[in-house]
Tab-separated table of C-alpha atoms and ligand atoms in Angstrom:
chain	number	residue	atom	x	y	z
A	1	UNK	CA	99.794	-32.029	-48.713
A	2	UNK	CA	98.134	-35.119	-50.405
A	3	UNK	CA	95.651	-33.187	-53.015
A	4	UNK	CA	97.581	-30.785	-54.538
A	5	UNK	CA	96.306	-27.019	-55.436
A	6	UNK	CA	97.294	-27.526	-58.784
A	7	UNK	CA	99.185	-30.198	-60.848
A	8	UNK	CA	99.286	-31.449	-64.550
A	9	UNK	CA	97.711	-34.462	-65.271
A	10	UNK	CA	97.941	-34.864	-68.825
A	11	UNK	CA	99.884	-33.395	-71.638
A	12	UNK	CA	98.417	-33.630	-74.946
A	13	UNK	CA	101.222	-32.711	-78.043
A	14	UNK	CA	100.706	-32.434	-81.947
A	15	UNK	CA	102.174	-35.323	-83.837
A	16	UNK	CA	102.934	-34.578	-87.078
A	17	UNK	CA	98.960	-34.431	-88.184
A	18	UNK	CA	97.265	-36.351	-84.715
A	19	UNK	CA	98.282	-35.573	-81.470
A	20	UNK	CA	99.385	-38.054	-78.703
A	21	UNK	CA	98.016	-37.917	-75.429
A	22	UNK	CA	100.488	-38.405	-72.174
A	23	UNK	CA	99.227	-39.342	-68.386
A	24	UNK	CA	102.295	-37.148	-66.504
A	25	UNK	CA	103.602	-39.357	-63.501
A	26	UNK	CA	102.720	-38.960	-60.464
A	27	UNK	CA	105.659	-36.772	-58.081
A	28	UNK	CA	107.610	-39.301	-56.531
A	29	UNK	CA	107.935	-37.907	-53.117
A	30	UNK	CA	108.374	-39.254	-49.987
A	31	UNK	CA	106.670	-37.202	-46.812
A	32	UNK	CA	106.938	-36.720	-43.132
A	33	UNK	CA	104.087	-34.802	-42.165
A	34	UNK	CA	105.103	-33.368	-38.280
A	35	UNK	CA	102.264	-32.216	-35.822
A	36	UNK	CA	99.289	-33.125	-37.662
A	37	UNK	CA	96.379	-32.796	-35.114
A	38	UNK	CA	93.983	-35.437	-34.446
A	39	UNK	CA	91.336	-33.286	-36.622
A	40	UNK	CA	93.724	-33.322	-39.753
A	41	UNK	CA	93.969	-37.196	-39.096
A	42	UNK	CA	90.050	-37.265	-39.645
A	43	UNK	CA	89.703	-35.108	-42.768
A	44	UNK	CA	92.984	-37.612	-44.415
A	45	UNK	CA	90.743	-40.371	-43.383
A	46	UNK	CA	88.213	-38.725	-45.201
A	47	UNK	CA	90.453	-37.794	-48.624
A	48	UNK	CA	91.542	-41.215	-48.433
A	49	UNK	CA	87.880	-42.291	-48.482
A	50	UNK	CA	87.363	-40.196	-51.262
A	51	UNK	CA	90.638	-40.667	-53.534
A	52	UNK	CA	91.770	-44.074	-52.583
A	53	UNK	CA	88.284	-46.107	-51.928
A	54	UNK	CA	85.573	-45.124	-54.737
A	55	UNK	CA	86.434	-47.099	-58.108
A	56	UNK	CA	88.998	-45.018	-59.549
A	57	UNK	CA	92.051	-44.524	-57.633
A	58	UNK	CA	93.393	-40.889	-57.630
A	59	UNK	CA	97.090	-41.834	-58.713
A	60	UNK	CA	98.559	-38.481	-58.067
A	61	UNK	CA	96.966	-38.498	-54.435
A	62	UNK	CA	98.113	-42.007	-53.844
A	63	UNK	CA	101.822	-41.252	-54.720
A	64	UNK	CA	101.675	-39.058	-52.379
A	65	UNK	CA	99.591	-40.654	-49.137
A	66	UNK	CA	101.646	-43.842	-49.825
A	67	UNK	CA	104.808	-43.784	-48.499
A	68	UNK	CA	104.066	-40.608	-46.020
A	69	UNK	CA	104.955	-40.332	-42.051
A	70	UNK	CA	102.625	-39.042	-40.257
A	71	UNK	CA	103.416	-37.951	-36.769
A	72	UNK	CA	100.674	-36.780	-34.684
A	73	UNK	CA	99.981	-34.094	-31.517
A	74	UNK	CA	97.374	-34.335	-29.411
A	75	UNK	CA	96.290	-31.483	-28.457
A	76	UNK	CA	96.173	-29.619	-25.057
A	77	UNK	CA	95.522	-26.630	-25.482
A	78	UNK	CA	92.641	-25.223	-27.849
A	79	UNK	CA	92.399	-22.646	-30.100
A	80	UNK	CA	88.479	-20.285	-29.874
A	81	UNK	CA	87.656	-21.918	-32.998
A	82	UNK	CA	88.249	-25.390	-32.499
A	83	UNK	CA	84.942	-27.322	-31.880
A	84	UNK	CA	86.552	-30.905	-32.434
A	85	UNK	CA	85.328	-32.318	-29.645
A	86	UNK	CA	81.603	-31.746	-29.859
A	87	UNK	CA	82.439	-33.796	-33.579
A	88	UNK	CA	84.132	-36.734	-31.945
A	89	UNK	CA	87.376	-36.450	-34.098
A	90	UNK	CA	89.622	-35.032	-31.109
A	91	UNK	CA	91.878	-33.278	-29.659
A	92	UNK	CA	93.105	-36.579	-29.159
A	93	UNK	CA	94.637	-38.541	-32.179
A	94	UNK	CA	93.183	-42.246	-31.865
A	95	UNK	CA	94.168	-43.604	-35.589
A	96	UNK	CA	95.836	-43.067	-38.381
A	97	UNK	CA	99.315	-41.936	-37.441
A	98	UNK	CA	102.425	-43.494	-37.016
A	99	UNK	CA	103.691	-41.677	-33.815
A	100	UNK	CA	101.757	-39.481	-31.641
A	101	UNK	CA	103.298	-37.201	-28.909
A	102	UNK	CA	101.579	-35.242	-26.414
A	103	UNK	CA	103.780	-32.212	-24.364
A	104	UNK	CA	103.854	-32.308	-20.955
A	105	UNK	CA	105.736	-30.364	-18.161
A	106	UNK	CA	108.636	-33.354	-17.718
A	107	UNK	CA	109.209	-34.205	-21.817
A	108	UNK	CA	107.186	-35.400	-24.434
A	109	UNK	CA	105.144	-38.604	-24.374
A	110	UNK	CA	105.044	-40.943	-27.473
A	111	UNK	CA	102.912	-43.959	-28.810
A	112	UNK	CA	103.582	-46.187	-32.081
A	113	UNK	CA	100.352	-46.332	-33.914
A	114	UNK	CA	101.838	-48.148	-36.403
A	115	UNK	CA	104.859	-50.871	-37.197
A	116	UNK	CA	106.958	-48.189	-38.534
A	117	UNK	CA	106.096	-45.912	-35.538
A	118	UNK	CA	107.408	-48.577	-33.250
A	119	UNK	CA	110.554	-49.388	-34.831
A	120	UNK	CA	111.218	-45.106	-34.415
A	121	UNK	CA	110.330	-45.630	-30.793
A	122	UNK	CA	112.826	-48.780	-30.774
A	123	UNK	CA	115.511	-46.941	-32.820
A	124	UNK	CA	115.280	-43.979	-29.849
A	125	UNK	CA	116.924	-44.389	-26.610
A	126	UNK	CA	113.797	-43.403	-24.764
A	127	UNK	CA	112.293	-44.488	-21.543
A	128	UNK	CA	109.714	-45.703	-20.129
A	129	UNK	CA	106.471	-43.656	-19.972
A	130	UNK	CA	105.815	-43.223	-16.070
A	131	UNK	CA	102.260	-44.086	-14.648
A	132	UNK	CA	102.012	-39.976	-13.294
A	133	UNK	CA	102.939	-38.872	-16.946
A	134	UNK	CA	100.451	-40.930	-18.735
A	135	UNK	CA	97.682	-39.517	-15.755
A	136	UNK	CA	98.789	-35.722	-16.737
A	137	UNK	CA	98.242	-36.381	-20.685
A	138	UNK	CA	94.469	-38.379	-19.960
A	139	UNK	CA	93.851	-34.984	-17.643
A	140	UNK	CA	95.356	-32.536	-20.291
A	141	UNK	CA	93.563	-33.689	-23.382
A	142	UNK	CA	90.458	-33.940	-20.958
A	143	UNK	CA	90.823	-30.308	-20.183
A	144	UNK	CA	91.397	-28.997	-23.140
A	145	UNK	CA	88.048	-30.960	-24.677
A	146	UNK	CA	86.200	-29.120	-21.819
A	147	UNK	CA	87.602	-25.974	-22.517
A	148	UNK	CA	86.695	-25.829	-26.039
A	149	UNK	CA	84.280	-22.890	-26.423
A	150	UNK	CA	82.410	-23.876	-29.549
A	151	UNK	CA	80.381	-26.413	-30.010
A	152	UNK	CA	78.445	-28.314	-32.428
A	153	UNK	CA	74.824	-30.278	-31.811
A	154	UNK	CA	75.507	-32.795	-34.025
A	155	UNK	CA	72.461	-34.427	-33.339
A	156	UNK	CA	70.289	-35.174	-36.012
A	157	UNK	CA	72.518	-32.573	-38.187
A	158	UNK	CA	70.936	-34.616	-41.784
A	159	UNK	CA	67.445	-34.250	-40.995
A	160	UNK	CA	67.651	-30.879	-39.349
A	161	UNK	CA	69.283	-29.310	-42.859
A	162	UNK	CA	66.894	-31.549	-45.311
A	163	UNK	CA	63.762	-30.296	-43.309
A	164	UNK	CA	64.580	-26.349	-43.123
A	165	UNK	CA	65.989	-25.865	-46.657
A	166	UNK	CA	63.516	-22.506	-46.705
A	167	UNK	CA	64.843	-21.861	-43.574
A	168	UNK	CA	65.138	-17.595	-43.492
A	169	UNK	CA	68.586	-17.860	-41.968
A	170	UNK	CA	69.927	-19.038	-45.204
A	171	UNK	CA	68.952	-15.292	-46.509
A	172	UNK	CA	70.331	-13.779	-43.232
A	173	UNK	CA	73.773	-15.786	-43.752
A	174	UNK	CA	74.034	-15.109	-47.497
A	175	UNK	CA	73.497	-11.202	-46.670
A	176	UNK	CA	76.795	-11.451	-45.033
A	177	UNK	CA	78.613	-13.930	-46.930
A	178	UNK	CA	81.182	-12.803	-49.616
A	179	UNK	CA	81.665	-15.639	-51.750
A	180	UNK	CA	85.186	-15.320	-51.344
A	181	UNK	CA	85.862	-18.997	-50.945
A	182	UNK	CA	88.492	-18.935	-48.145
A	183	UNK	CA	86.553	-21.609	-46.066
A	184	UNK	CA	86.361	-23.925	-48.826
A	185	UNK	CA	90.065	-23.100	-49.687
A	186	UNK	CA	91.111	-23.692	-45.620
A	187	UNK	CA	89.078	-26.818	-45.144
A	188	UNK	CA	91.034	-30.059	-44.863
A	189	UNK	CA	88.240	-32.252	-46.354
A	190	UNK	CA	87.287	-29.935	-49.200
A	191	UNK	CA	87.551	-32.057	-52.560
A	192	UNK	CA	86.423	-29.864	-55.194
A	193	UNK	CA	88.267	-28.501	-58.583
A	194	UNK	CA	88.082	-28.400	-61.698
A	195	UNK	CA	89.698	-29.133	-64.937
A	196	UNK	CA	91.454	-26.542	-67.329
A	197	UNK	CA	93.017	-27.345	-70.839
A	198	UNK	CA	96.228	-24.704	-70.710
A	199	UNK	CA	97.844	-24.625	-74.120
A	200	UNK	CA	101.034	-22.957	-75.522
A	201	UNK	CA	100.975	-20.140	-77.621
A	202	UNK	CA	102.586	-22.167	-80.167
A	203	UNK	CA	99.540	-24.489	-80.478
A	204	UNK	CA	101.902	-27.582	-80.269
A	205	UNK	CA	100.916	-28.447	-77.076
A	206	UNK	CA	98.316	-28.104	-74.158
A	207	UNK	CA	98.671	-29.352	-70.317
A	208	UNK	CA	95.670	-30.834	-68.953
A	209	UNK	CA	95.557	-29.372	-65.299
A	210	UNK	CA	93.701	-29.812	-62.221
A	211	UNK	CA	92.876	-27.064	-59.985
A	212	UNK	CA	91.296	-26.501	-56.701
A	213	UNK	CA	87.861	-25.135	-57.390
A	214	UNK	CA	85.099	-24.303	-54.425
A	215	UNK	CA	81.400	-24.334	-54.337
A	216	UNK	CA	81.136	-21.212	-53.672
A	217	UNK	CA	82.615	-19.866	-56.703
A	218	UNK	CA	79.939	-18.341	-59.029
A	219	UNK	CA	81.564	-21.094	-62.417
A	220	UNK	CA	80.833	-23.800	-60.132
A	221	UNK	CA	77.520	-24.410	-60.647
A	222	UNK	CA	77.715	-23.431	-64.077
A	223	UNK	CA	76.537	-26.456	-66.859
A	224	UNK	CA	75.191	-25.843	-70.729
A	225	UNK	CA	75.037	-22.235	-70.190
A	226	UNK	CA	72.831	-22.003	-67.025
A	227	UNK	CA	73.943	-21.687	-62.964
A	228	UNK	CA	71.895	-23.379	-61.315
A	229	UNK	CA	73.654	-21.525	-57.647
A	230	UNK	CA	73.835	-18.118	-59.155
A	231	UNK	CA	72.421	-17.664	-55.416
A	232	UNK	CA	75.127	-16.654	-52.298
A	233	UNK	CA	72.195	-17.602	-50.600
A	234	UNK	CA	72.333	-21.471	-52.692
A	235	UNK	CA	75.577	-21.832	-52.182
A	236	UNK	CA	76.072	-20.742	-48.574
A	237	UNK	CA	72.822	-23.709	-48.169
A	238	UNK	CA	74.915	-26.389	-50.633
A	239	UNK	CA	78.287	-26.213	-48.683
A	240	UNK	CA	76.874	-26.556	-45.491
A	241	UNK	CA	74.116	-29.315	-46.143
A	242	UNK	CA	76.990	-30.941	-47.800
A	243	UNK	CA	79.482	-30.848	-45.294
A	244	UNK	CA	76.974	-31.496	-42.580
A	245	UNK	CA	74.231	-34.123	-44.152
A	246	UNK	CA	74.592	-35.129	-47.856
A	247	UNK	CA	78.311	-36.388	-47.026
A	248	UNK	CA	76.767	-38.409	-44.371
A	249	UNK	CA	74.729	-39.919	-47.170
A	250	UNK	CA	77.767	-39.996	-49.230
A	251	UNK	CA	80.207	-41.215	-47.708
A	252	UNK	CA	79.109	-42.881	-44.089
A	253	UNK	CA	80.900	-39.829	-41.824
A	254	UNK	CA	80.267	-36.026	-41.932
A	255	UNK	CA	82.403	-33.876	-43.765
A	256	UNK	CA	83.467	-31.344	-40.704
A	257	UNK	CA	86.009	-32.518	-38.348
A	258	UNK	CA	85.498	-28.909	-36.465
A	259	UNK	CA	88.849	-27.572	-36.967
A	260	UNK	CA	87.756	-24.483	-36.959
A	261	UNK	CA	89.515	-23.139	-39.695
A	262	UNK	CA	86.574	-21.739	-41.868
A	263	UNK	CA	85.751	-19.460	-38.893
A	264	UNK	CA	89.460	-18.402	-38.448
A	265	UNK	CA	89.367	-17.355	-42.135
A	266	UNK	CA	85.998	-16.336	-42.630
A	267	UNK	CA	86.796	-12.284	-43.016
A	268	UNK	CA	83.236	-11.584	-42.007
A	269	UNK	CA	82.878	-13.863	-39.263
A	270	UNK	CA	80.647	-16.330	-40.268
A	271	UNK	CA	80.580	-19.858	-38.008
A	272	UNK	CA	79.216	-22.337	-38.628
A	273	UNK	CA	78.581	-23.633	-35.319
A	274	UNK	CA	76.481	-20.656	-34.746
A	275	UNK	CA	74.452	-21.079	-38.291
A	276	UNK	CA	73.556	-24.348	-37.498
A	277	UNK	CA	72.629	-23.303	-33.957
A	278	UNK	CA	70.231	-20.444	-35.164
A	279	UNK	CA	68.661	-22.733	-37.694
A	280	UNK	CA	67.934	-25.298	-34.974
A	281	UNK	CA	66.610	-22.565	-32.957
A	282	UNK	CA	64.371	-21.615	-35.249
A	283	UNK	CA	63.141	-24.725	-36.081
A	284	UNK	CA	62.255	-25.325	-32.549
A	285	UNK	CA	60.595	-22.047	-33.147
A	286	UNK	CA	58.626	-22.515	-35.886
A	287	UNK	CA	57.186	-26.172	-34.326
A	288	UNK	CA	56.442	-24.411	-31.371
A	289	UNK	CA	53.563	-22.146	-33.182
B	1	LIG	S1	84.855	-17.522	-45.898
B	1	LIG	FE1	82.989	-16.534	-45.094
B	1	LIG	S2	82.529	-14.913	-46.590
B	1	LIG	FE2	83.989	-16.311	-47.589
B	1	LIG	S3	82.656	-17.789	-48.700
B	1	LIG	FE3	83.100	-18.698	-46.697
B	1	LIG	S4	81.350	-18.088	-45.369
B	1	LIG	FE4	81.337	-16.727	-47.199
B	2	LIG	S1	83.861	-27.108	-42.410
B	2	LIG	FE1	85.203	-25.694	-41.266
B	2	LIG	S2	85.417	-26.626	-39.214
B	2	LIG	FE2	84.600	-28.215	-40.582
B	2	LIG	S3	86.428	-29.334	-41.334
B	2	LIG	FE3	86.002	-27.707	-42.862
B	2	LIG	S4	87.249	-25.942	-42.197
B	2	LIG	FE4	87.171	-27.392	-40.476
């Protein structure tokens, strides 16, 4: 919603014999963003980290994330993919919204986490939360942590990657892998893209555009004529010692919230819960020799 798939960022046009270069404006749009999860509210704190923070500001991004509303769920009920608990970022929301609700059997139950999100709750004619219905939401998000079937050891995730980069399950998981993308394209703290010059048949003008782009595509890694990933097997390795320990290094926090989507769209059923699992495992393995 923030970092969009593709947008225009500057149009260049032919002047007479120069040209003259334009910034376009940011979109000014206004959002309310309605049952954002507590995972989604991780992975924004981590865009905003990475569009907002560093020492340029992204000003399409910023536009955007400005002004927007973001009312939260918390979650009760899991999906099989979801691991978010085993990464600390849920299923409940904790910040970084401006009203959160949780469903329970007598109504909903809301919280301001934010001015704005209290003068909703004071524009409402709601009551009072009662003492049983805040018990049933602490016991429903409980449950639905414990009920989570995947899980991550997140435990030393940094070192564990740096120290088995010949690891043989990076072969096993890049015999399966397609390349297709789709987790990268699905993942709510994916950053990547690139930068195309589009110009009009006319040669009077050319849009400057930025694009969603994903390590795993084979251009990626390409630089002065040589790919230096032309590997599935290097690229499988890069996303998920990114996401796992280089963003740590990067950026203070990892770069999974374990939504799960990755392995929802994965078409060959790769998880990476169960990657990072074997690789462990065989670590263990190999120490034990
Ligand atoms: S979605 Fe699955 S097959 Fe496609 S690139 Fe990602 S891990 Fe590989
Ligand atoms: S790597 Fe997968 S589970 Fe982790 S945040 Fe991205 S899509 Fe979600």
């Amino acid at each position: 919603m923030f970092f969009a798939p593709e947008e225009t960022v500057l149009e260049i046009r032919r002047r007479g014999r120069g040209f003259q270069a334009t910034e376009t404006a940011p979109a000014a749009v206004r959002l309310a963003i309605i049952g954002v999860r507590a995972c989604d509210l991780a992975a924004v704190a981590i865009q905003d980290r990475i569009f907002l923070q560093d020492l340029f500001q992204d000003s399409h991004y910023a536009a955007r994330r400005a002004d927007a509303l973001l009312i939260a769920v918390n979650c009760t009920h899991s999906a099989p993919t979801c691991f978010c608990a085993s990464m600390n970022t849920g299923p409940q929301a904790k910040t970084g919204y401006d009203l959160a609700m949780t469903e329970l059997d007598e109504g909903f139950l809301v919280r301001a986490g934010s001015e704005r999100g209290a003068s909703i709750i004071a524009a409402l004619s709601l009551g009072q939360a009662t003492a049983s219905a805040v018990e049933m939401e602490v016991r429903a998000i409980a449950e639905c942590a414990e009920h989570q079937v995947r899980r991550m050891d997140a435990s030393d995730l940094p070192g564990l990657l740096y120290d088995e980069a010949e690891n043989p399950r990076w072969d096993d998981v890049a015999a399966r892998c397609l390349s297709c993308t789709n987790c990268t394209m699905v993942c709510p703290t994916c950053f990547c893209h690139t930068v195309l010059d589009v110009q009009e048949i006319e040669g009077n003008m050319s849009r400057r555009v930025r694009k969603w782009d994903s390590c795993f595509s084979l251009e990626h890694a390409r630089v002065h004529g040589f790919n230096f990933r032309s590997r599935i097997h290097d690229r499988y390795r890069q996303w998920l010692t990114h996401k796992l320990a280089s963003w740590i290094d990067q950026f203070g926090t990892s770069g999974c919230t374990g939504c799960g989507r990755c392995v929802a769209w994965c078409p060959v059923g790769i998880d990476l819960t169960e990657e990072v699992a074997a690789i462990r495992g065989s670590r263990g393995a190999r120490t034990a020799r």
